[in-house]
Coordinates of C-alpha atoms in Angstrom, one line a residue:
M1 CA 14.8 -0.5 -13.6
T2 CA 16.7 -3.7 -14.4
V3 CA 19.6 -5.3 -12.6
S4 CA 22.6 -6.7 -14.6
A5 CA 23.2 -10.5 -14.3
A6 CA 26.0 -13.1 -15.2
S7 CA 24.0 -15.5 -17.2
G8 CA 21.8 -13.1 -19.1
E9 CA 18.3 -11.9 -18.4
S10 CA 16.0 -14.2 -16.6
E11 CA 12.2 -14.5 -17.2
S12 CA 11.7 -12.1 -14.3
G13 CA 13.5 -9.3 -16.2
V14 CA 16.3 -9.3 -13.6
N15 CA 19.8 -9.7 -14.9
T16 CA 22.3 -11.6 -12.9
A17 CA 25.5 -10.5 -14.4
D18 CA 27.2 -7.7 -12.4
V19 CA 25.0 -8.3 -9.4
T20 CA 26.4 -9.4 -6.0
S21 CA 24.5 -10.5 -3.0
S22 CA 24.9 -8.5 0.2
P23 CA 24.4 -10.4 3.5
V24 CA 21.7 -9.2 5.8
G25 CA 23.3 -6.9 8.4
A26 CA 26.2 -6.0 6.1
E27 CA 27.8 -2.6 6.6
R28 CA 26.2 0.0 4.5
P29 CA 28.5 1.5 1.9
G30 CA 29.3 5.2 2.3
E31 CA 27.0 7.6 0.4
E32 CA 29.8 9.2 -1.5
S33 CA 31.2 5.8 -2.6
G34 CA 27.8 4.7 -3.8
R35 CA 27.5 7.9 -5.9
R36 CA 31.0 7.4 -7.4
D37 CA 30.6 3.8 -8.6
G38 CA 27.1 4.2 -9.8
R39 CA 25.7 1.3 -7.8
M40 CA 23.2 0.9 -4.9
R41 CA 21.7 -1.6 -2.6
A42 CA 18.3 -2.9 -3.5
V43 CA 15.9 -5.7 -2.5
V44 CA 15.6 -8.1 -5.5
H45 CA 12.6 -10.4 -6.1
T46 CA 13.5 -13.2 -8.6
R47 CA 11.2 -16.1 -7.4
Y48 CA 7.8 -16.4 -5.8
G49 CA 7.8 -17.8 -2.2
S50 CA 8.3 -16.9 1.4
P51 CA 10.2 -13.8 2.7
D52 CA 13.5 -15.4 2.2
A53 CA 12.9 -15.1 -1.6
L54 CA 13.7 -11.4 -1.1
E55 CA 17.4 -10.8 -1.4
L56 CA 19.4 -7.6 -0.7
R57 CA 21.9 -7.1 -3.5
D58 CA 24.4 -4.6 -4.8
V59 CA 23.1 -3.6 -8.2
E60 CA 23.7 -1.0 -10.9
R61 CA 21.8 2.3 -10.3
S62 CA 19.5 3.3 -13.1
T63 CA 19.6 6.5 -15.1
P64 CA 16.2 8.2 -15.5
A65 CA 14.6 8.1 -19.0
A66 CA 13.4 11.4 -20.5
D67 CA 10.0 11.2 -18.6
E68 CA 11.4 9.8 -15.4
I69 CA 12.8 11.0 -12.1
L70 CA 15.6 9.4 -10.1
I71 CA 14.7 9.4 -6.4
R72 CA 17.1 9.0 -3.6
V73 CA 15.0 6.9 -1.2
R74 CA 14.7 8.0 2.4
T75 CA 11.8 5.8 3.5
A76 CA 9.5 3.2 2.1
S77 CA 6.6 1.2 3.5
V78 CA 5.2 -2.3 3.3
N79 CA 1.6 -3.0 2.1
A80 CA -0.4 -6.2 2.0
A81 CA 0.0 -6.1 -1.8
D82 CA 3.7 -6.6 -1.3
W83 CA 3.4 -10.0 0.4
H84 CA 0.8 -11.1 -2.2
V85 CA 3.3 -10.2 -4.9
M86 CA 6.1 -11.9 -3.0
R87 CA 4.2 -15.2 -2.9
G88 CA 2.4 -14.9 -6.2
K89 CA -0.8 -15.7 -4.4
P90 CA -3.6 -15.8 -5.0
F91 CA -2.7 -16.9 -8.6
L92 CA -4.8 -13.9 -9.8
V93 CA -1.8 -11.7 -8.8
R94 CA 0.3 -13.4 -11.5
L95 CA -2.4 -12.9 -14.1
M96 CA -2.5 -9.2 -13.2
G97 CA 0.9 -8.7 -14.9
Y98 CA 3.4 -9.7 -12.2
G99 CA 4.6 -12.7 -14.1
I100 CA 3.2 -16.3 -14.4
R101 CA 6.2 -18.5 -13.4
T102 CA 8.6 -15.9 -12.0
P103 CA 8.2 -12.2 -11.0
K104 CA 8.2 -9.9 -14.0
H105 CA 9.6 -7.0 -12.0
G106 CA 13.0 -7.7 -10.4
L107 CA 12.9 -5.0 -7.8
F108 CA 10.4 -4.7 -4.9
G109 CA 8.3 -2.3 -3.0
A110 CA 5.7 0.4 -4.0
D111 CA 5.4 3.2 -1.4
V112 CA 8.3 5.6 -1.5
A113 CA 9.4 9.0 0.0
G114 CA 12.7 10.7 -0.8
E115 CA 14.5 13.5 -2.6
V116 CA 14.8 14.0 -6.3
E117 CA 18.3 13.2 -7.4
A118 CA 18.0 13.8 -11.1
V119 CA 15.3 14.4 -13.7
G120 CA 14.9 13.3 -17.4
S121 CA 14.8 15.9 -20.1
D122 CA 11.0 15.9 -20.4
V123 CA 10.2 16.3 -16.7
T124 CA 8.6 19.6 -15.8
A125 CA 6.9 19.0 -12.4
F126 CA 10.0 18.4 -10.3
Q127 CA 13.7 19.4 -10.0
P128 CA 16.7 18.0 -8.0
G129 CA 16.3 18.5 -4.3
D130 CA 12.5 18.3 -4.2
A131 CA 11.0 16.1 -1.5
V132 CA 8.5 13.7 -3.1
F133 CA 6.3 10.7 -2.3
G134 CA 4.4 8.2 -4.3
D135 CA 3.1 4.7 -5.1
L136 CA 5.1 2.9 -7.7
S137 CA 2.9 -0.2 -8.0
A138 CA 1.8 0.8 -11.5
S139 CA 5.2 1.9 -12.7
G140 CA 7.6 -0.9 -12.1
R141 CA 8.0 -0.9 -8.3
G142 CA 11.5 -0.8 -6.7
S143 CA 11.1 1.4 -3.6
F144 CA 13.0 -1.0 -1.3
A145 CA 16.3 0.4 -2.6
E146 CA 18.7 3.3 -2.1
Y147 CA 17.5 4.8 -5.4
V148 CA 14.6 4.3 -7.8
C149 CA 13.3 5.7 -11.0
A150 CA 9.7 6.7 -11.5
G151 CA 7.4 8.6 -13.9
E152 CA 6.6 12.1 -12.6
N153 CA 2.8 11.3 -12.6
A154 CA 3.4 8.7 -9.9
L155 CA 4.7 11.3 -7.5
A156 CA 3.6 14.4 -5.6
S157 CA 5.5 16.9 -3.5
I158 CA 5.7 16.2 0.3
P159 CA 3.7 19.0 2.1
A160 CA 5.5 21.3 4.5
G161 CA 5.8 19.8 8.0
V162 CA 5.2 16.2 6.8
T163 CA 8.2 13.8 7.5
F164 CA 9.6 11.3 5.0
E165 CA 8.3 8.6 7.3
E166 CA 4.8 9.9 7.3
A167 CA 4.8 10.5 3.6
A168 CA 6.1 7.0 2.8
A169 CA 3.5 5.3 5.0
T170 CA 0.7 7.1 3.1
P171 CA 0.4 6.6 -0.7
L172 CA -1.1 3.2 -1.5
A173 CA -3.2 2.7 1.6
A174 CA -4.5 6.3 1.9
V175 CA -5.3 6.6 -1.8
T176 CA -7.1 3.3 -1.7
A177 CA -9.1 4.5 1.3
L178 CA -9.9 7.8 -0.3
Q179 CA -11.0 6.3 -3.6
G180 CA -13.2 3.7 -1.8
L181 CA -14.9 6.3 0.4
R182 CA -15.2 9.3 -1.9
D183 CA -15.5 7.8 -5.4
L184 CA -17.3 4.4 -5.0
G185 CA -18.7 5.1 -1.6
E186 CA -19.9 8.6 -2.3
I187 CA -19.5 9.5 1.4
R188 CA -21.5 12.4 2.7
E189 CA -21.4 14.4 5.9
G190 CA -23.4 12.9 8.8
E191 CA -23.6 9.4 7.4
R192 CA -23.0 6.2 9.4
V193 CA -19.9 4.6 8.0
L194 CA -18.5 1.2 9.0
V195 CA -14.8 0.3 8.3
N196 CA -14.1 -3.4 8.5
G197 CA -10.4 -4.1 9.0
A198 CA -10.0 -0.7 10.7
S199 CA -6.6 -1.5 12.3
G200 CA -4.8 -2.3 9.0
G201 CA -3.0 0.0 6.6
V202 CA -6.1 1.0 4.5
G203 CA -8.4 0.8 7.5
T204 CA -6.5 3.2 9.7
F205 CA -6.6 5.8 6.9
A206 CA -10.2 5.1 6.1
V207 CA -11.3 5.8 9.7
Q208 CA -9.6 9.1 9.7
I209 CA -10.6 10.1 6.2
A210 CA -14.2 9.3 6.9
K211 CA -14.1 11.4 10.1
A212 CA -12.6 14.3 8.0
Y213 CA -15.6 14.0 5.7
G214 CA -17.9 14.4 8.8
A215 CA -19.1 10.9 9.1
E216 CA -20.0 8.9 12.2
V217 CA -17.5 6.0 12.1
T218 CA -17.6 2.5 13.5
G219 CA -14.4 0.5 13.2
V220 CA -14.2 -3.3 13.2
C221 CA -11.0 -5.0 14.4
R222 CA -9.8 -7.7 16.9
T223 CA -9.6 -7.4 20.6
E224 CA -6.0 -6.2 21.1
K225 CA -6.5 -3.4 18.5
V226 CA -9.7 -1.9 19.8
D227 CA -8.0 0.9 21.8
A228 CA -5.8 1.9 18.8
V229 CA -8.8 2.2 16.5
R230 CA -10.6 4.3 19.0
S231 CA -7.6 6.5 19.4
I232 CA -7.6 7.5 15.7
G233 CA -11.2 8.8 15.9
A234 CA -13.6 5.9 15.6
D235 CA -16.9 6.7 17.4
E236 CA -17.6 3.1 18.0
V237 CA -15.4 0.0 17.8
I238 CA -16.6 -3.6 17.3
D239 CA -14.4 -6.5 18.3
Y240 CA -15.1 -9.1 15.6
T241 CA -13.8 -11.9 17.8
E242 CA -16.9 -11.4 20.0
V243 CA -19.5 -9.8 17.6
N244 CA -20.3 -10.1 13.9
Y245 CA -21.3 -6.6 12.8
A246 CA -23.7 -8.1 10.3
N247 CA -25.8 -9.6 13.1
T248 CA -26.1 -6.6 15.5
G249 CA -29.1 -5.1 13.8
E250 CA -27.3 -1.8 13.2
R251 CA -27.4 -0.4 9.7
Y252 CA -24.8 1.7 7.9
D253 CA -25.0 4.1 5.0
L254 CA -21.6 3.0 3.8
I255 CA -19.4 0.0 4.5
L256 CA -15.8 0.0 3.4
D257 CA -14.5 -3.5 3.8
A258 CA -10.7 -3.8 4.0
G259 CA -10.9 -7.2 5.7
A260 CA -13.7 -9.2 4.1
H261 CA -14.2 -12.6 5.8
Q262 CA -17.8 -13.4 5.2
S263 CA -20.2 -13.6 2.2
M264 CA -21.7 -10.5 0.6
L265 CA -25.1 -11.8 1.4
A266 CA -24.3 -11.8 5.1
T267 CA -22.6 -8.4 5.0
R268 CA -25.6 -6.9 3.1
R269 CA -27.7 -7.3 6.2
A270 CA -25.8 -4.4 7.8
L271 CA -26.6 -1.9 4.9
A272 CA -29.2 0.7 5.4
P273 CA -31.7 1.2 2.5
G274 CA -29.8 2.8 -0.3
G275 CA -26.5 2.0 1.4
R276 CA -23.2 1.4 -0.4
Y277 CA -20.8 -1.5 0.1
V278 CA -17.2 -1.1 -1.1
L279 CA -14.8 -4.0 -1.0
V280 CA -11.1 -3.2 -1.0
G281 CA -9.5 -6.3 0.4
G282 CA -9.9 -9.5 2.4
A283 CA -10.1 -13.3 1.9
L284 CA -10.3 -14.6 -1.7
G285 CA -13.7 -16.3 -1.3
P286 CA -15.6 -13.2 -0.3
M287 CA -13.8 -11.1 -2.9
L288 CA -14.8 -13.5 -5.7
G289 CA -18.3 -13.8 -4.4
T290 CA -18.7 -10.0 -4.4
L291 CA -17.3 -9.7 -7.9
A292 CA -19.8 -12.3 -9.0
L293 CA -22.9 -11.2 -7.1
G294 CA -22.3 -7.5 -6.7
P295 CA -23.7 -6.3 -10.0
L296 CA -26.8 -8.5 -9.6
L297 CA -27.5 -7.3 -6.1
S298 CA -27.0 -3.7 -7.2
R299 CA -29.6 -4.2 -9.9
L300 CA -32.1 -6.1 -7.8
G301 CA -32.1 -3.9 -4.7
N302 CA -31.6 -0.2 -3.9
E303 CA -28.2 -0.9 -2.3
R304 CA -25.0 -0.6 -4.3
V305 CA -22.1 -3.1 -4.2
A306 CA -18.7 -2.4 -5.7
V307 CA -15.1 -3.8 -5.7
L308 CA -12.4 -1.2 -5.8
M309 CA -9.3 -1.4 -8.0
A310 CA -7.3 1.5 -6.7
E311 CA -5.6 3.7 -9.4
P312 CA -2.5 5.6 -8.3
N313 CA -2.5 9.2 -9.5
R314 CA -0.9 12.5 -8.6
A315 CA -4.2 14.3 -7.9
D316 CA -5.2 11.8 -5.2
L317 CA -1.7 11.8 -3.7
E318 CA -2.0 15.6 -3.4
A319 CA -5.4 15.2 -1.8
V320 CA -4.1 12.9 0.9
G321 CA -1.1 15.1 1.2
D322 CA -3.5 18.0 2.1
L323 CA -5.0 15.8 4.8
L324 CA -1.6 15.1 6.2
E325 CA -0.7 18.7 6.2
S326 CA -3.9 19.8 7.9
G327 CA -3.5 17.1 10.6
D328 CA -6.8 15.5 9.8
V329 CA -4.9 12.3 9.0
V330 CA -1.9 11.0 10.9
P331 CA -0.3 7.7 9.7
V332 CA -0.3 5.0 12.2
I333 CA 3.2 3.5 12.2
D334 CA 3.6 0.2 14.0
R335 CA 7.2 -0.8 13.4
R336 CA 10.3 0.4 11.6
Y337 CA 12.9 -1.8 9.9
P338 CA 16.2 -1.0 8.1
L339 CA 16.6 -2.0 4.4
E340 CA 18.6 -5.1 5.5
E341 CA 15.5 -6.4 7.3
V342 CA 12.9 -6.1 4.6
P343 CA 12.1 -9.9 4.7
D344 CA 11.4 -9.6 8.4
A345 CA 9.2 -6.5 7.8
V346 CA 7.1 -8.3 5.1
A347 CA 6.8 -11.4 7.3
Y348 CA 5.6 -9.3 10.2
L349 CA 2.9 -7.5 8.1
E350 CA 1.8 -10.9 6.6
S351 CA 1.4 -12.3 10.1
G352 CA -1.5 -9.9 10.8
G353 CA 0.1 -8.5 13.9
A354 CA 0.7 -5.0 12.6
T355 CA -1.6 -2.0 13.5
G356 CA -1.4 0.5 10.7
K357 CA 1.8 0.6 8.6
V358 CA 5.3 -0.9 8.7
V359 CA 8.0 1.4 7.3
I360 CA 11.4 0.8 5.9
T361 CA 14.2 3.3 6.8
V362 CA 16.7 3.6 3.9
G363 CA 18.7 6.8 4.1

């Protein structure tokens, strides 16, 4: 989706003609008025920087292409990837297709849940009125808005009994956890699994998914989040401010690392013979080190080391939807913010204070 702009299209792909800024806290236009004039409110990202680089604007509403769906957004959620994209840091983010000097995608936000408003002529999986959720990180983003267009393969139906809020909190984080545990981690019933970063978005899902697979789960988090991690099913919880899990002498069949803060060589001490280490997030240094050393360590020893690049897809969305419907997984929601306060929501998540997910209430 593009936004029209007065001086033509910028490098970011966002037009400035026919776009007006809406101050934070401004009264929300009536739904019928928004439908009549073909416009909507959306958070626009035209420069890299701090949260105040995100602006709420009045923009033209897109029309879905033949293979797209127009979603009326009910709820969205914030992920760590959002604040990395917002800042353009590490620089690797820019090289991954988000734009070198300025953001390539003018609109912002990946996780979405809402109702199908209209469908393109080639769409077969959904129809107007369907409740859907998905991750738009691979299809242009833009969920922090009243409406967004997306390809049908980026979406799945929201299961019966699952709320828009629960659905919006799930896609990116839960699919990342699922792919890390199931695909790269090859998790098996009865194994000892350690989740580092267990109180974050990916971590809270990983603890619950690992339990659903029948694993014995140890979560790693900081002091004030220990009780929360225990409450979602962790059998043991390690407070990393007091203990380095790599130095306890305990060994794990699978480590899913959503908060890497030490070298792969140190972390490897906690792997059992034949164990698997899957890195999904953390500080840049450990991530680069794992990318460099992982293949070598996997060849030299009987442990396997891998870095996950999550791939959004409908099949895995449906898989995590089944876990939501069964009650095996319940999203942990820390705070809720209205669309007007997206900069505050992103700043809060970036601060590291959140336990689980931060959601954006739209309509």
